[in-house]
mmCIF file of C-alpha atoms in Angstrom:
data_model
loop_
_atom_site.group_PDB
_atom_site.id
_atom_site.type_symbol
_atom_site.label_atom_id
_atom_site.label_comp_id
_atom_site.label_asym_id
_atom_site.label_seq_id
_atom_site.Cartn_x
_atom_site.Cartn_y
_atom_site.Cartn_z
ATOM 1 C CA UNK R 1 -21.440 1.475 11.339
ATOM 2 C CA UNK R 2 -17.763 0.668 10.861
ATOM 3 C CA UNK R 3 -15.618 2.550 8.333
ATOM 4 C CA UNK R 4 -15.683 0.965 4.863
ATOM 5 C CA UNK R 5 -12.154 0.704 3.498
ATOM 6 C CA UNK R 6 -11.581 0.108 -0.206
ATOM 7 C CA UNK R 7 -8.665 -2.193 -1.059
ATOM 8 C CA UNK R 8 -7.358 -2.265 -4.621
ATOM 9 C CA UNK R 9 -6.824 -5.636 -6.289
ATOM 10 C CA UNK R 10 -4.566 -6.716 -9.165
ATOM 11 C CA UNK R 11 -5.843 -7.824 -12.593
ATOM 12 C CA UNK R 12 -4.440 -11.260 -13.383
ATOM 13 C CA UNK R 13 -4.901 -13.994 -15.956
ATOM 14 C CA UNK R 14 -5.265 -17.592 -14.743
ATOM 15 C CA UNK R 15 -5.954 -20.479 -17.096
ATOM 16 C CA UNK R 16 -6.913 -17.980 -19.822
ATOM 17 C CA UNK R 17 -9.460 -16.379 -17.501
ATOM 18 C CA UNK R 18 -9.305 -12.812 -16.237
ATOM 19 C CA UNK R 19 -9.392 -12.640 -12.452
ATOM 20 C CA UNK R 20 -8.671 -10.096 -9.715
ATOM 21 C CA UNK R 21 -6.010 -11.089 -7.173
ATOM 22 C CA UNK R 22 -5.630 -9.863 -3.591
ATOM 23 C CA UNK R 23 -3.584 -11.181 -0.709
ATOM 24 C CA UNK R 24 -5.968 -12.069 2.139
ATOM 25 C CA UNK R 25 -3.600 -10.323 4.568
ATOM 26 C CA UNK R 26 -4.935 -6.907 3.492
ATOM 27 C CA UNK R 27 -8.509 -7.967 4.238
ATOM 28 C CA UNK R 28 -7.549 -9.357 7.632
ATOM 29 C CA UNK R 29 -5.560 -6.221 8.495
ATOM 30 C CA UNK R 30 -8.507 -3.920 7.819
ATOM 31 C CA UNK R 31 -10.958 -6.190 9.629
ATOM 32 C CA UNK R 32 -8.566 -6.406 12.580
ATOM 33 C CA UNK R 33 -8.359 -2.604 12.666
ATOM 34 C CA UNK R 34 -12.125 -2.284 12.998
ATOM 35 C CA UNK R 35 -12.951 -1.560 9.369
ATOM 36 C CA UNK R 36 -15.133 -3.262 6.786
ATOM 37 C CA UNK R 37 -12.936 -4.346 3.847
ATOM 38 C CA UNK R 38 -14.318 -3.624 0.371
ATOM 39 C CA UNK R 39 -12.317 -5.095 -2.523
ATOM 40 C CA UNK R 40 -12.037 -2.731 -5.482
ATOM 41 C CA UNK R 41 -11.439 -4.334 -8.899
ATOM 42 C CA UNK R 42 -9.727 -2.414 -11.671
ATOM 43 C CA UNK R 43 -12.345 -0.325 -13.484
ATOM 44 C CA UNK R 44 -12.296 2.533 -16.007
ATOM 45 C CA UNK R 45 -10.759 5.673 -14.542
ATOM 46 C CA UNK R 46 -14.031 7.527 -14.970
ATOM 47 C CA UNK R 47 -15.630 5.361 -12.264
ATOM 48 C CA UNK R 48 -13.202 6.453 -9.529
ATOM 49 C CA UNK R 49 -15.253 9.247 -7.950
ATOM 50 C CA UNK R 50 -18.394 7.119 -7.800
ATOM 51 C CA UNK R 51 -16.514 4.211 -6.234
ATOM 52 C CA UNK R 52 -14.953 6.474 -3.602
ATOM 53 C CA UNK R 53 -18.395 7.781 -2.677
ATOM 54 C CA UNK R 54 -19.058 4.313 -1.247
ATOM 55 C CA UNK R 55 -15.957 3.989 0.949
ATOM 56 C CA UNK R 56 -14.401 6.025 3.757
ATOM 57 C CA UNK R 57 -10.728 5.131 3.265
ATOM 58 C CA UNK R 58 -8.454 3.509 0.708
ATOM 59 C CA UNK R 59 -5.563 1.022 0.649
ATOM 60 C CA UNK R 60 -3.366 1.061 -2.461
ATOM 61 C CA UNK R 61 -1.835 -2.412 -2.530
ATOM 62 C CA UNK R 62 1.441 -3.830 -3.801
ATOM 63 C CA UNK R 63 2.077 -5.420 -7.183
ATOM 64 C CA UNK R 64 3.961 -4.900 -10.434
ATOM 65 C CA UNK R 65 5.899 -1.845 -11.514
ATOM 66 C CA UNK R 66 4.373 1.526 -12.336
ATOM 67 C CA UNK R 67 4.863 2.347 -16.041
ATOM 68 C CA UNK R 68 8.060 4.465 -16.222
ATOM 69 C CA UNK R 69 6.645 6.710 -18.944
ATOM 70 C CA UNK R 70 4.244 8.047 -16.323
ATOM 71 C CA UNK R 71 7.257 9.810 -14.794
ATOM 72 C CA UNK R 72 9.050 10.612 -18.030
ATOM 73 C CA UNK R 73 11.470 7.681 -18.294
ATOM 74 C CA UNK R 74 12.062 4.682 -20.528
ATOM 75 C CA UNK R 75 11.785 1.232 -18.873
ATOM 76 C CA UNK R 76 14.971 -0.298 -17.492
ATOM 77 C CA UNK R 77 15.581 -3.983 -18.344
ATOM 78 C CA UNK R 78 14.537 -5.041 -14.828
ATOM 79 C CA UNK R 79 11.060 -3.473 -15.003
ATOM 80 C CA UNK R 80 8.247 -6.037 -15.036
ATOM 81 C CA UNK R 81 4.462 -6.548 -14.813
ATOM 82 C CA UNK R 82 3.448 -3.123 -16.117
ATOM 83 C CA UNK R 83 -0.343 -2.791 -16.244
ATOM 84 C CA UNK R 84 -1.365 0.582 -17.643
ATOM 85 C CA UNK R 85 -5.071 -0.018 -16.926
ATOM 86 C CA UNK R 86 -4.302 -0.569 -13.250
ATOM 87 C CA UNK R 87 -2.027 2.485 -13.211
ATOM 88 C CA UNK R 88 -4.786 4.614 -14.747
ATOM 89 C CA UNK R 89 -7.434 3.303 -12.349
ATOM 90 C CA UNK R 90 -5.451 3.758 -9.165
ATOM 91 C CA UNK R 91 -4.155 7.162 -10.287
ATOM 92 C CA UNK R 92 -7.774 8.215 -10.804
ATOM 93 C CA UNK R 93 -8.631 6.978 -7.293
ATOM 94 C CA UNK R 94 -5.801 9.067 -5.833
ATOM 95 C CA UNK R 95 -6.893 12.166 -7.726
ATOM 96 C CA UNK R 96 -10.562 11.682 -6.800
ATOM 97 C CA UNK R 97 -9.623 11.211 -3.133
ATOM 98 C CA UNK R 98 -8.225 14.733 -2.944
ATOM 99 C CA UNK R 99 -7.648 15.589 0.712
ATOM 100 C CA UNK R 100 -10.933 14.004 1.791
ATOM 101 C CA UNK R 101 -10.333 10.228 1.684
ATOM 102 C CA UNK R 102 -7.500 8.872 3.870
ATOM 103 C CA UNK R 103 -5.043 6.708 1.920
ATOM 104 C CA UNK R 104 -2.584 4.058 3.047
ATOM 105 C CA UNK R 105 -0.144 3.180 0.252
ATOM 106 C CA UNK R 106 1.769 -0.117 0.380
ATOM 107 C CA UNK R 107 4.911 -0.766 -1.702
ATOM 108 C CA UNK R 108 3.690 -0.210 -5.296
ATOM 109 C CA UNK R 109 0.914 1.917 -3.769
ATOM 110 C CA UNK R 110 3.500 4.247 -2.223
ATOM 111 C CA UNK R 111 5.355 4.480 -5.519
ATOM 112 C CA UNK R 112 2.223 5.261 -7.532
ATOM 113 C CA UNK R 113 1.112 7.880 -5.012
ATOM 114 C CA UNK R 114 4.476 9.573 -5.484
ATOM 115 C CA UNK R 115 4.305 9.393 -9.282
ATOM 116 C CA UNK R 116 0.784 10.863 -9.340
ATOM 117 C CA UNK R 117 2.164 13.740 -7.231
ATOM 118 C CA UNK R 118 4.788 14.417 -9.916
ATOM 119 C CA UNK R 119 7.650 12.452 -8.370
ATOM 120 C CA UNK R 120 9.941 9.839 -9.898
ATOM 121 C CA UNK R 121 11.138 6.332 -9.055
ATOM 122 C CA UNK R 122 14.420 4.456 -8.971
ATOM 123 C CA UNK R 123 13.633 1.727 -11.478
ATOM 124 C CA UNK R 124 15.981 -0.871 -9.998
ATOM 125 C CA UNK R 125 17.822 -0.692 -6.678
ATOM 126 C CA UNK R 126 21.458 -1.751 -6.486
ATOM 127 C CA UNK R 127 22.774 -1.072 -2.988
ATOM 128 C CA UNK R 128 24.373 -2.986 -0.123
ATOM 129 C CA UNK R 129 20.921 -3.566 1.432
ATOM 130 C CA UNK R 130 18.929 -6.510 0.064
ATOM 131 C CA UNK R 131 15.500 -4.980 -0.515
ATOM 132 C CA UNK R 132 14.001 -7.992 -2.280
ATOM 133 C CA UNK R 133 13.535 -10.827 0.203
ATOM 134 C CA UNK R 134 10.257 -12.475 -0.779
ATOM 135 C CA UNK R 135 11.021 -15.601 1.247
ATOM 136 C CA UNK R 136 11.012 -13.516 4.449
ATOM 137 C CA UNK R 137 7.846 -11.498 3.896
ATOM 138 C CA UNK R 138 6.515 -12.145 7.400
ATOM 139 C CA UNK R 139 9.829 -11.309 9.070
ATOM 140 C CA UNK R 140 11.863 -8.209 9.871
ATOM 141 C CA UNK R 141 14.892 -8.004 7.542
ATOM 142 C CA UNK R 142 16.256 -4.465 7.997
ATOM 143 C CA UNK R 143 15.699 -1.375 10.161
ATOM 144 C CA UNK R 144 14.041 1.885 9.147
ATOM 145 C CA UNK R 145 14.638 5.316 10.682
ATOM 146 C CA UNK R 146 11.511 7.504 10.962
ATOM 147 C CA UNK R 147 11.578 11.298 10.997
ATOM 148 C CA UNK R 148 10.928 13.013 14.315
ATOM 149 C CA UNK R 149 7.631 14.883 14.424
ATOM 150 C CA UNK R 150 6.185 13.012 11.450
ATOM 151 C CA UNK R 151 2.704 11.565 11.315
ATOM 152 C CA UNK R 152 4.304 8.167 10.722
ATOM 153 C CA UNK R 153 6.373 8.397 13.916
ATOM 154 C CA UNK R 154 3.225 9.279 15.830
ATOM 155 C CA UNK R 155 1.349 6.321 14.325
ATOM 156 C CA UNK R 156 4.125 3.804 14.960
ATOM 157 C CA UNK R 157 4.995 5.293 18.366
ATOM 158 C CA UNK R 158 8.631 4.827 17.440
ATOM 159 C CA UNK R 159 11.385 6.386 15.351
ATOM 160 C CA UNK R 160 13.144 3.103 14.607
ATOM 161 C CA UNK R 161 11.388 -0.076 13.508
ATOM 162 C CA UNK R 162 12.188 -3.293 11.677
ATOM 163 C CA UNK R 163 10.472 -4.012 8.357
ATOM 164 C CA UNK R 164 10.136 -6.695 5.719
ATOM 165 C CA UNK R 165 11.258 -5.915 2.172
ATOM 166 C CA UNK R 166 10.091 -7.365 -1.167
ATOM 167 C CA UNK R 167 10.643 -4.499 -3.626
ATOM 168 C CA UNK R 168 13.198 -3.711 -6.319
ATOM 169 C CA UNK R 169 12.109 -0.116 -6.956
ATOM 170 C CA UNK R 170 11.827 2.899 -4.672
ATOM 171 C CA UNK R 171 10.903 6.574 -4.575
ATOM 172 C CA UNK R 172 13.537 8.877 -6.057
ATOM 173 C CA UNK R 173 12.371 12.517 -6.348
ATOM 174 C CA UNK R 174 9.491 13.115 -3.927
ATOM 175 C CA UNK R 175 6.328 14.494 -5.486
ATOM 176 C CA UNK R 176 4.555 17.749 -4.685
ATOM 177 C CA UNK R 177 2.472 17.672 -1.503
ATOM 178 C CA UNK R 178 4.423 14.733 -0.077
ATOM 179 C CA UNK R 179 7.455 14.506 2.168
ATOM 180 C CA UNK R 180 9.871 11.665 2.856
ATOM 181 C CA UNK R 181 9.631 10.500 6.469
ATOM 182 C CA UNK R 182 11.534 7.187 6.699
ATOM 183 C CA UNK R 183 14.756 5.733 5.307
ATOM 184 C CA UNK R 184 16.582 2.397 5.096
ATOM 185 C CA UNK R 185 20.253 2.215 6.190
ATOM 186 C CA UNK R 186 21.353 2.787 2.567
ATOM 187 C CA UNK R 187 19.317 5.993 2.316
ATOM 188 C CA UNK R 188 16.459 4.457 0.317
ATOM 189 C CA UNK R 189 13.200 6.290 1.018
ATOM 190 C CA UNK R 190 10.937 3.906 2.926
ATOM 191 C CA UNK R 191 7.900 6.125 3.527
ATOM 192 C CA UNK R 192 6.227 9.354 2.492
ATOM 193 C CA UNK R 193 3.247 11.181 3.907
ATOM 194 C CA UNK R 194 1.020 14.024 2.878
ATOM 195 C CA UNK R 195 2.167 17.501 3.778
ATOM 196 C CA UNK R 196 -0.210 20.379 4.376
ATOM 197 C CA UNK R 197 -2.701 18.124 6.143
ATOM 198 C CA UNK R 198 -3.315 15.601 3.351
ATOM 199 C CA UNK R 199 -4.352 12.294 5.014
ATOM 200 C CA UNK R 200 -1.851 10.121 3.127
ATOM 201 C CA UNK R 201 0.661 7.679 4.602
ATOM 202 C CA UNK R 202 2.591 5.394 2.275
ATOM 203 C CA UNK R 203 5.251 2.837 3.148
ATOM 204 C CA UNK R 204 7.645 0.829 1.008
ATOM 205 C CA UNK R 205 7.338 -2.319 3.125
ATOM 206 C CA UNK R 206 4.329 -4.650 3.551
ATOM 207 C CA UNK R 207 2.724 -3.982 6.962
ATOM 208 C CA UNK R 208 -0.227 -6.288 6.208
ATOM 209 C CA UNK R 209 2.206 -9.228 6.517
ATOM 210 C CA UNK R 210 3.557 -7.936 9.857
ATOM 211 C CA UNK R 211 0.396 -7.211 11.850
ATOM 212 C CA UNK R 212 1.610 -9.703 14.465
ATOM 213 C CA UNK R 213 4.095 -6.954 15.331
ATOM 214 C CA UNK R 214 2.329 -4.025 17.030
ATOM 215 C CA UNK R 215 3.920 -1.082 15.177
ATOM 216 C CA UNK R 216 2.717 -2.339 11.803
ATOM 217 C CA UNK R 217 -0.854 -3.064 12.870
ATOM 218 C CA UNK R 218 -1.085 0.578 13.999
ATOM 219 C CA UNK R 219 -0.920 1.725 10.371
ATOM 220 C CA UNK R 220 -4.265 0.081 9.667
ATOM 221 C CA UNK R 221 -5.780 1.412 12.889
ATOM 222 C CA UNK R 222 -4.645 4.906 11.830
ATOM 223 C CA UNK R 223 -6.463 4.456 8.509
ATOM 224 C CA UNK R 224 -9.761 3.273 9.997
ATOM 225 C CA UNK R 225 -9.673 5.976 12.673
ATOM 226 C CA UNK R 226 -8.852 8.679 10.117
ATOM 227 C CA UNK R 227 -11.811 7.496 8.053
ATOM 228 C CA UNK R 228 -14.123 7.503 11.076
ATOM 229 C CA UNK R 229 -13.094 11.038 12.080
ATOM 230 C CA UNK R 230 -14.283 12.396 8.743
ATOM 231 C CA UNK R 231 -17.726 10.796 8.955
ATOM 232 C CA UNK R 232 -19.816 11.489 12.079
ATOM 233 C CA UNK R 233 -21.735 8.414 13.121
ATOM 234 C CA UNK R 234 -19.062 5.884 12.187
ATOM 235 C CA UNK R 235 -17.664 3.718 14.976
ATOM 236 C CA UNK R 236 -14.151 4.790 15.971
ATOM 237 C CA UNK R 237 -11.956 1.668 16.175
ATOM 238 C CA UNK R 238 -10.334 1.141 19.568
ATOM 239 C CA UNK R 239 -7.299 -0.835 18.436
ATOM 240 C CA UNK R 240 -6.187 -3.929 16.561
ATOM 241 C CA UNK R 241 -7.738 -7.338 17.145
ATOM 242 C CA UNK R 242 -6.539 -10.192 14.911
ATOM 243 C CA UNK R 243 -9.603 -11.533 13.077
ATOM 244 C CA UNK R 244 -10.887 -15.048 13.665
ATOM 245 C CA UNK R 245 -9.624 -17.013 10.690
ATOM 246 C CA UNK R 246 -12.151 -19.785 11.285
ATOM 247 C CA UNK R 247 -14.922 -17.590 9.869
ATOM 248 C CA UNK R 248 -13.259 -17.320 6.444
ATOM 249 C CA UNK R 249 -12.999 -19.923 3.701
ATOM 250 C CA UNK R 250 -9.899 -22.068 4.034
ATOM 251 C CA UNK R 251 -9.066 -21.807 0.356
ATOM 252 C CA UNK R 252 -7.329 -24.350 -1.834
ATOM 253 C CA UNK R 253 -4.564 -24.628 -4.374
ATOM 254 C CA UNK R 254 -5.836 -22.810 -7.457
ATOM 255 C CA UNK R 255 -6.406 -25.121 -10.399
ATOM 256 C CA UNK R 256 -9.708 -23.691 -11.586
ATOM 257 C CA UNK R 257 -11.461 -20.355 -11.377
ATOM 258 C CA UNK R 258 -15.240 -20.492 -11.563
#
């Protein structure tokens, strides 16, 4: 059996209907890394432990801003799309995971992981590096330096990579049990990982949109392999194979949600 990887989704309202939204790229990245993607809707925090009992690894996806009062601050004018129910749910997933469930945090996911660990965020970046380039999400827009000897450097097999960038916030004070392991040219923290053996890797960029570039696909292979190592009998993924898109629905422009 392949590792089951839970992927968080984002509560959204479309045409006065409540839906859960998830970029297909996350699903394809996990499938390509040899895992079975399991989409996790936002549920009451009390359901977190039971949900995690059914998966072997977890992806915390991107999205709106983490509520600043979670790290003791008032919202800056630029803060947007706060969803306290999603914050509560994903925080509960992180806490229930402990050091047993491997976690890959992406953008907002990295920020929330840091906040849950007691860290803080920069609410709005204003530097000479343009960190918010939505129109280039599938392209490299700036370099990142990775710390020598870090888990992230081992995963990426490099200490310098190019990344995309679609965020306006970033990690400020690093939380307990985490350490910063990558930086943009302006000094912005671009990744943290668990210290003391915690199986957490969290990046500020969006690797699911860059799996056509080998270093980024390796993050998802790390997650599925880390999950398999903790559960004897699971198939250990060999590497990354882009999934066959012809087996999935083609989709359409959303004008109605059933």
